[in-house]
PDB file of C-alpha atoms and ligand atoms in Angstrom:
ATOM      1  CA  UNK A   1     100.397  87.298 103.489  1.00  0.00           C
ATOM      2  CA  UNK A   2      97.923  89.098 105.995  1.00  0.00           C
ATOM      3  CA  UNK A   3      99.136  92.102 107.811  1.00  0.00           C
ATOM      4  CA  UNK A   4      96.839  93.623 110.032  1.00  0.00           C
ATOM      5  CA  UNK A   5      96.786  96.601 112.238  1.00  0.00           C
ATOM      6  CA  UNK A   6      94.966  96.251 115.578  1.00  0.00           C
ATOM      7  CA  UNK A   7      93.791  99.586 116.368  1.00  0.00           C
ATOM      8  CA  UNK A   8      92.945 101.015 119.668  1.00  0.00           C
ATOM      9  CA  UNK A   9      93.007 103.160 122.807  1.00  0.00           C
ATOM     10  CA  UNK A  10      95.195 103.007 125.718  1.00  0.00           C
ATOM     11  CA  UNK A  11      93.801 100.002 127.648  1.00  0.00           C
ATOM     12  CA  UNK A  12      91.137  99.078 125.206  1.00  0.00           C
ATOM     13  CA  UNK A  13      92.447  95.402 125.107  1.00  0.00           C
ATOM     14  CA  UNK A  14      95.024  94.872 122.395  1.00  0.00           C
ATOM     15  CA  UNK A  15      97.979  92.859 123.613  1.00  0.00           C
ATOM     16  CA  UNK A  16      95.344  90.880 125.398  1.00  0.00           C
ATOM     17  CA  UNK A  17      92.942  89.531 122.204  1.00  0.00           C
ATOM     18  CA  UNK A  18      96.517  89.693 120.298  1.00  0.00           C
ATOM     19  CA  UNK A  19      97.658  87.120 122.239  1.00  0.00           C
ATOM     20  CA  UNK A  20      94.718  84.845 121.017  1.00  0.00           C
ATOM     21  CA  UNK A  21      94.651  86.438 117.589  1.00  0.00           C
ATOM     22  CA  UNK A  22      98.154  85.531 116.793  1.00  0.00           C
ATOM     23  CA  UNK A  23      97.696  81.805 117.502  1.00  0.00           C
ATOM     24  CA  UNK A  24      94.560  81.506 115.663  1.00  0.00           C
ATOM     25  CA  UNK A  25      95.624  83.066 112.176  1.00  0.00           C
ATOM     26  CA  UNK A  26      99.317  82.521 112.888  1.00  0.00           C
ATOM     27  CA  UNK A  27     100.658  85.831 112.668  1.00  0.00           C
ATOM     28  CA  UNK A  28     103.818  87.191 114.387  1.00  0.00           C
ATOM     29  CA  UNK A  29     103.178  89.818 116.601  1.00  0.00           C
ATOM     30  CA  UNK A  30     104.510  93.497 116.974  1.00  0.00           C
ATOM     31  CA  UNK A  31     104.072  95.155 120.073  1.00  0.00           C
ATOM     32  CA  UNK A  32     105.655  98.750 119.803  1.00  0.00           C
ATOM     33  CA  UNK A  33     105.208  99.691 123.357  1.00  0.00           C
ATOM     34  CA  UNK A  34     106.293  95.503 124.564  1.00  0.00           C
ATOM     35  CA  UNK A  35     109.560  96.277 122.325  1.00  0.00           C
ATOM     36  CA  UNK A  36     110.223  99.474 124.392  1.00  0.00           C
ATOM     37  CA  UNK A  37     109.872  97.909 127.523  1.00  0.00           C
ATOM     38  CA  UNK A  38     111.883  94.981 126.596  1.00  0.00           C
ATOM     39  CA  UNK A  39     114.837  97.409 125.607  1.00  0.00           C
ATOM     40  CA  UNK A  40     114.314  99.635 128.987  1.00  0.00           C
ATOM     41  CA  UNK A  41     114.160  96.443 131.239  1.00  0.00           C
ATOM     42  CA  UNK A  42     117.467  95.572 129.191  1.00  0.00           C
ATOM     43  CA  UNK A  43     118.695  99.086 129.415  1.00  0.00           C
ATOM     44  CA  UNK A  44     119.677  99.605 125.800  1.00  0.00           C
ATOM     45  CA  UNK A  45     120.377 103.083 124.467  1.00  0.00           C
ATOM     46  CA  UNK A  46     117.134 102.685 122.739  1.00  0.00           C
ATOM     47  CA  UNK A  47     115.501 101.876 125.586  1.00  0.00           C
ATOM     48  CA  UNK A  48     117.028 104.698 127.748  1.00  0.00           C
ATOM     49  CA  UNK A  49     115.820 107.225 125.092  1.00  0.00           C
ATOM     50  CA  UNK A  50     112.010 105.619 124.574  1.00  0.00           C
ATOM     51  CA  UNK A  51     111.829 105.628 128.542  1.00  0.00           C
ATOM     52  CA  UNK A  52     111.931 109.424 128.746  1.00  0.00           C
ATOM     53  CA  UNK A  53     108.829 110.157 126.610  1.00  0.00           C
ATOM     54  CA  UNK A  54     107.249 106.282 128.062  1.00  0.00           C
ATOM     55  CA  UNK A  55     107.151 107.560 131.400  1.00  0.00           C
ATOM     56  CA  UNK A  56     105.056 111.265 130.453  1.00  0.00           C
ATOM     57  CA  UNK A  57     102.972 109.241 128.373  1.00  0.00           C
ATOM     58  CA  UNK A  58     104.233 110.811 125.657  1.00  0.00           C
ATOM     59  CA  UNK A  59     104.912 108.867 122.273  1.00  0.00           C
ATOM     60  CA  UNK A  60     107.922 108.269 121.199  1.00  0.00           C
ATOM     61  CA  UNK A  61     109.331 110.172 118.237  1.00  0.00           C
ATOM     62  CA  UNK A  62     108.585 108.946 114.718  1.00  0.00           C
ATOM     63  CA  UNK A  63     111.850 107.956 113.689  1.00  0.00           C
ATOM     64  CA  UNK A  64     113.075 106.176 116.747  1.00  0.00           C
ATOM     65  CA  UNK A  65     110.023 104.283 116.232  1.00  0.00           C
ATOM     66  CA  UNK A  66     109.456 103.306 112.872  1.00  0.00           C
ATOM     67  CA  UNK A  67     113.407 102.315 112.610  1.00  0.00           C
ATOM     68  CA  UNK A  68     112.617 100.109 115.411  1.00  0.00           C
ATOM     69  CA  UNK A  69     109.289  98.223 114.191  1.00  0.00           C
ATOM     70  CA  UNK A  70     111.323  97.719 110.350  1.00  0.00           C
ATOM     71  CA  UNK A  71     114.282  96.190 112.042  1.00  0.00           C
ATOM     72  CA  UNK A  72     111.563  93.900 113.875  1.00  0.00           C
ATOM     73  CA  UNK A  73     109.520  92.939 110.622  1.00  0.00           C
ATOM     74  CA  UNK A  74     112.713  92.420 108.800  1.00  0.00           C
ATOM     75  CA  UNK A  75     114.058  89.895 111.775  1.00  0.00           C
ATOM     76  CA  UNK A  76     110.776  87.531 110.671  1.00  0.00           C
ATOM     77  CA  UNK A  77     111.574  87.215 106.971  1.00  0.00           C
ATOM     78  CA  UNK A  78     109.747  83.371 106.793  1.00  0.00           C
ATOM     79  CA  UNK A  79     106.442  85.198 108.449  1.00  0.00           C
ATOM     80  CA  UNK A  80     103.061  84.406 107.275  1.00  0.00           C
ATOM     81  CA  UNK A  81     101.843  87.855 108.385  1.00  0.00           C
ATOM     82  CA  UNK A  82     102.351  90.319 110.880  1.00  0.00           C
ATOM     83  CA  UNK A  83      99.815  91.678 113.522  1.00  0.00           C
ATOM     84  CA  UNK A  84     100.764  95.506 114.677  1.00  0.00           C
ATOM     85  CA  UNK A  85      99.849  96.260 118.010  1.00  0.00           C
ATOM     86  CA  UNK A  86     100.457 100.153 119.188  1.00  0.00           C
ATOM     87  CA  UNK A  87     101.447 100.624 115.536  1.00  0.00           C
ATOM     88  CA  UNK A  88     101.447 103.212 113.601  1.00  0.00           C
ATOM     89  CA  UNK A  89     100.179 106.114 115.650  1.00  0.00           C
ATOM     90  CA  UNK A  90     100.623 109.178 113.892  1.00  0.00           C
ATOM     91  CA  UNK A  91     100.275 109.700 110.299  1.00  0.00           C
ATOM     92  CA  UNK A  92     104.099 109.469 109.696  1.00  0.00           C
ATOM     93  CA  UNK A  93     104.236 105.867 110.995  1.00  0.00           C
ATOM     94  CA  UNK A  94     101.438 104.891 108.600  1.00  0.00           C
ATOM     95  CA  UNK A  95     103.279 106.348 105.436  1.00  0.00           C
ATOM     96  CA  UNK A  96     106.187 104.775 106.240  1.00  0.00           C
ATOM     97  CA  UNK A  97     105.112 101.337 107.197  1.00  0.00           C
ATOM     98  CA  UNK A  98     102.503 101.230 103.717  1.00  0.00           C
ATOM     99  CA  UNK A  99     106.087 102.153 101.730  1.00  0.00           C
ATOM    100  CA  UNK A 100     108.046 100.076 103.977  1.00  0.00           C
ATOM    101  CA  UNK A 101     105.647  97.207 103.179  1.00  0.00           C
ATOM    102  CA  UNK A 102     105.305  98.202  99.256  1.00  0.00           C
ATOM    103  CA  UNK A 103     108.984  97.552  98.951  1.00  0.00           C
ATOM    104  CA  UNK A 104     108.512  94.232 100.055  1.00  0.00           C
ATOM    105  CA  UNK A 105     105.694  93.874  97.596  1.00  0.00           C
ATOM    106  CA  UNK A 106     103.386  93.271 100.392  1.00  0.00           C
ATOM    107  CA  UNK A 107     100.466  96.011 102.130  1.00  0.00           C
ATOM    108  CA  UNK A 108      98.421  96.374 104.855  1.00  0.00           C
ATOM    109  CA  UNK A 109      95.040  93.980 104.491  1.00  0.00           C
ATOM    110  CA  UNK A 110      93.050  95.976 107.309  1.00  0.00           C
ATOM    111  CA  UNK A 111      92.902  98.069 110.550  1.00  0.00           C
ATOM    112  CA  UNK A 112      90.529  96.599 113.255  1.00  0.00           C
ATOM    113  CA  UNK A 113      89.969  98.882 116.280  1.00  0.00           C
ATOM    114  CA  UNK A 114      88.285  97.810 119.576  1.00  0.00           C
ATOM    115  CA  UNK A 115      85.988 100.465 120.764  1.00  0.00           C
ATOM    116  CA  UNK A 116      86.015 101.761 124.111  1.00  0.00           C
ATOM    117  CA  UNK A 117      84.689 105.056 126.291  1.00  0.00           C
ATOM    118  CA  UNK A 118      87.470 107.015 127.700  1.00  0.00           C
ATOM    119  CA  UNK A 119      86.472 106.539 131.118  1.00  0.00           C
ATOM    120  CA  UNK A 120      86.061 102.944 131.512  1.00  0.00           C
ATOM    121  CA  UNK A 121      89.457 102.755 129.724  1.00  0.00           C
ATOM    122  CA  UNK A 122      91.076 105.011 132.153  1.00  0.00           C
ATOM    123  CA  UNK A 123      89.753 102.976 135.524  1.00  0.00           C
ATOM    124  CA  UNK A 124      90.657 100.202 133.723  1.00  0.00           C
ATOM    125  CA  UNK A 125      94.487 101.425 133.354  1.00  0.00           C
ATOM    126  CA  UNK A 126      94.079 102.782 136.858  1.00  0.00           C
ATOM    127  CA  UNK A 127      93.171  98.885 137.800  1.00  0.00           C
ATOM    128  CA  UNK A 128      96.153  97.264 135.497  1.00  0.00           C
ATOM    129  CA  UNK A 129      98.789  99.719 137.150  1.00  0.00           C
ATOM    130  CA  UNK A 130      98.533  98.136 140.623  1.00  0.00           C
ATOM    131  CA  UNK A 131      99.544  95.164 139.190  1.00  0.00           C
ATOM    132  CA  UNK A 132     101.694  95.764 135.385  1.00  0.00           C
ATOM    133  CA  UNK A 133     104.339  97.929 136.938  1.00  0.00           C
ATOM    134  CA  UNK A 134     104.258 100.377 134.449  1.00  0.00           C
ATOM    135  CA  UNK A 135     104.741 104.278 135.510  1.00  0.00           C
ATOM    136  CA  UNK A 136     102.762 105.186 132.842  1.00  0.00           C
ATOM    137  CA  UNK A 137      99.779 103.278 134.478  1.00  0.00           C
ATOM    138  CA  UNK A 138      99.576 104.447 137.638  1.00  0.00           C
ATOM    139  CA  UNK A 139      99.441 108.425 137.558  1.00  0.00           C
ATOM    140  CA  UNK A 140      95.785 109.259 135.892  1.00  0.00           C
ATOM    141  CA  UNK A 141      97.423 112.607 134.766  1.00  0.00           C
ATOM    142  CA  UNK A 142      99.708 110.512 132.521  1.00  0.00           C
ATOM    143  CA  UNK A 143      96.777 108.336 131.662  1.00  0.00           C
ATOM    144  CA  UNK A 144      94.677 111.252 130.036  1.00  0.00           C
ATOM    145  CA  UNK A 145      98.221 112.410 128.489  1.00  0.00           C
ATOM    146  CA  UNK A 146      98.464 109.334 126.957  1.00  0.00           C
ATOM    147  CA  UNK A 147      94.119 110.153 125.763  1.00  0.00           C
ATOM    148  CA  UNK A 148      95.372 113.631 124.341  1.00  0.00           C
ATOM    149  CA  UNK A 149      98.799 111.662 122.855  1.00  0.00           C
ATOM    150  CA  UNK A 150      95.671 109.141 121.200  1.00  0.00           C
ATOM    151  CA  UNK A 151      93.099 111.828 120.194  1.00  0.00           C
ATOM    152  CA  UNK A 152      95.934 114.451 118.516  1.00  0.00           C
ATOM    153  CA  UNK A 153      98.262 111.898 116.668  1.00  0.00           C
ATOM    154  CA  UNK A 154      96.454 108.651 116.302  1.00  0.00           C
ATOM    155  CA  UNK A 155      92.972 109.221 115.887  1.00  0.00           C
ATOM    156  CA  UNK A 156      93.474 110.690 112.331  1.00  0.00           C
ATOM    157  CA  UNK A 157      94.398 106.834 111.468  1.00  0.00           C
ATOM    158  CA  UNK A 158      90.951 106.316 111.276  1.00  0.00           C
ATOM    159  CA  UNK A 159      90.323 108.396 108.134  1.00  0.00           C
ATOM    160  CA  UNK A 160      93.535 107.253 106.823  1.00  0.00           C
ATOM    161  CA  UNK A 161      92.519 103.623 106.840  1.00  0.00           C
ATOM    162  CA  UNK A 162      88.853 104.468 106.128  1.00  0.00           C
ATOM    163  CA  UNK A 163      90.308 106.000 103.280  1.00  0.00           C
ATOM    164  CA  UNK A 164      91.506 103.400 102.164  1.00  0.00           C
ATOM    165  CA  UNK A 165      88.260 100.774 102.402  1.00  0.00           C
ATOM    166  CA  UNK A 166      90.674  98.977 105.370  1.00  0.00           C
ATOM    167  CA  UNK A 167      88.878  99.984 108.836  1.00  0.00           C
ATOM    168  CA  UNK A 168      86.527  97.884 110.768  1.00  0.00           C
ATOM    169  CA  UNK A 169      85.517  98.508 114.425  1.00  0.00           C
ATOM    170  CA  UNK A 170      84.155  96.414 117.037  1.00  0.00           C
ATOM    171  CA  UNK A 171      82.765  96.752 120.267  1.00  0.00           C
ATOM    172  CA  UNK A 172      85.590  96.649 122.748  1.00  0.00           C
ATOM    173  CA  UNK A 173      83.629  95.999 126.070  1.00  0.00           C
ATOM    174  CA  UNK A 174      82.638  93.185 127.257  1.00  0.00           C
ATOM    175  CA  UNK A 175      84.294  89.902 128.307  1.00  0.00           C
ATOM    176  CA  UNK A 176      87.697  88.746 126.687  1.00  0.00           C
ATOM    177  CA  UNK A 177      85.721  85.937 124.971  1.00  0.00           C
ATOM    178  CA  UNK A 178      82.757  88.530 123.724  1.00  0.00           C
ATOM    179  CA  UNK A 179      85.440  90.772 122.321  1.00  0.00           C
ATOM    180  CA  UNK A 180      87.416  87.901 120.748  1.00  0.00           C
ATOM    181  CA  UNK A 181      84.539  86.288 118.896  1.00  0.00           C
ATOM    182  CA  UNK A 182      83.760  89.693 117.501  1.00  0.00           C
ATOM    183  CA  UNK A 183      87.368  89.783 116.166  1.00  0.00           C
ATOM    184  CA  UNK A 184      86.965  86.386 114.658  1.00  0.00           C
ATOM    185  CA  UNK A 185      84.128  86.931 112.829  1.00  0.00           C
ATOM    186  CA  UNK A 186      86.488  90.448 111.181  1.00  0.00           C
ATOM    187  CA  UNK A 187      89.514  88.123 110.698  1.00  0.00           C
ATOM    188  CA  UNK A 188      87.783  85.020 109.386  1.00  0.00           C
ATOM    189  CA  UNK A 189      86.858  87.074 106.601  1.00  0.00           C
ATOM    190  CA  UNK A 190      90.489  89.094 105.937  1.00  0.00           C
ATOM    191  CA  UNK A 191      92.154  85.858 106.111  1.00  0.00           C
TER     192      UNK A 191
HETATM  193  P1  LIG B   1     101.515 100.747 124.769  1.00  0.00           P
HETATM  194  O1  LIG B   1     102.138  99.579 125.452  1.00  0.00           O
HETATM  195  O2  LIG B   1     101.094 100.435 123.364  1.00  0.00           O
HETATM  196  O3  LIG B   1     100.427 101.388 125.575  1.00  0.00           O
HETATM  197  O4  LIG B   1     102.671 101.849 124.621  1.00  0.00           O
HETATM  198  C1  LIG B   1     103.273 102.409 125.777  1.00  0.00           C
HETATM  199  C2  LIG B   1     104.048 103.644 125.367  1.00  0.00           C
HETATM  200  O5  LIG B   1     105.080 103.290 124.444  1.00  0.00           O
HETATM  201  C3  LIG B   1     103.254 104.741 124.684  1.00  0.00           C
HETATM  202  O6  LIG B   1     102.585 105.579 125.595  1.00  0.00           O
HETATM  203  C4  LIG B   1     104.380 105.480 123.952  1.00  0.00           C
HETATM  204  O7  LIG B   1     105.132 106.274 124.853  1.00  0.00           O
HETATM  205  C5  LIG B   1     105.285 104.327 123.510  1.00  0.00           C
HETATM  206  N1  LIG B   1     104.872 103.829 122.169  1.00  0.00           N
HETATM  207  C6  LIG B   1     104.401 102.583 121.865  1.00  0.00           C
HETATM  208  N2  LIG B   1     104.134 102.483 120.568  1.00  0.00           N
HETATM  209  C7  LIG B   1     104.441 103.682 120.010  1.00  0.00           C
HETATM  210  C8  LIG B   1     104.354 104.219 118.704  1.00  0.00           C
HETATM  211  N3  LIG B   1     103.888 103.501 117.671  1.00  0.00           N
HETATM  212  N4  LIG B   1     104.762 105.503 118.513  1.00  0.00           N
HETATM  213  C9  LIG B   1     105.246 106.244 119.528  1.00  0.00           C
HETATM  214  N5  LIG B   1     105.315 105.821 120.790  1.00  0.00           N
HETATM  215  C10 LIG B   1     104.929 104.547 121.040  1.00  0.00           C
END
């Protein structure tokens, strides 16, 4: 079983080269922020609660958040492997999703961030608002919220995982294909 973490600034291109990531190595996907949104559009209690913190471009707090991506990994018990988009992103996810998976006799195989300036990232959001609906898109002051969210609570991951011997990096810009034949070359040798 492969579990990987794909690792990443606001806008640097995850749930796009997931999409084609998931298919190739045939992995279930878990998009933290794509669960919240499902739950606001359905206007669960969970939903109602992420949406407050979503919409400052805050994160969500830790235990809202890890309860919800375990009840998600636990509703795929016949998966091959799991690909974590958006999660962890603070220390206290990470711990609890390596003992989470140690339970299950299982652990994370690697981190693989997609590199990306701030500023190209932020016009890109800028760009993607018009279009994704998402508050949290459209207002650059939540944008570079969502930068100081990244930079306090998630960047640490990086030393976590390097820690560990499990981060690899690759260039984030360029076009979808570029950036997914990078990946490849990462995955084909995780998997
Ligand atoms: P994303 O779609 O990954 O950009 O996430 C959108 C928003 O959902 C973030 O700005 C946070 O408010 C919330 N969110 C998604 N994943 C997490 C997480 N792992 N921890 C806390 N908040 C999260």
């Amino acid at each position: 079983m492969i579990n990987i973490v794909l690792f990443g600034k606001p806008g640097a291109g995850k749930g796009t080269q997931a999409e084609f990531l998931k298919e190739k190595y045939n992995l279930v996907h878990l998009s933290t922020g794509d669960i919240f949104r499902f739950n606001i559009k359905n206007d669960t209690e969970l939903g109602k609660l992420a949406k407050t913190y979503m919409d400052k471009g805050d994160l969500v707090p830790d235990e809202l958040t890890i309860n919800m991506l375990q009840s998600e990994v636990d509703k795929n018990p016949n998966a091959a492997g799991f690909l974590f988009d958006g999660f962890p992103r603070t220390i206290a996810q990470a711990e609890a999703l390596d003992s989470f998976l140690e339970n299950k006799g299982q652990n994370i195989t690697a981190t693989v961030a997609l590199e990306a300036d701030d500023n190209i990232l932020v016009a890109r959001l800028l760009e993607r608002g018009k279009t994704s609906g998402r508050p949290d898109d459209q207002d650059e002051e939540k944008i570079r919220n969502r930068y100081e969210e990244y930079s306090q609570k998630t960047a640490p991951l990086m030393n976590y995982y390097k820690n560990q011997g499990k981060f690899y990096a690759v260039d984030g810009i360029g076009t979808i294909a570029e950036v997914n034949d990078r990946l490849n070359l990462i995955f084909d040798k995780l998997v």
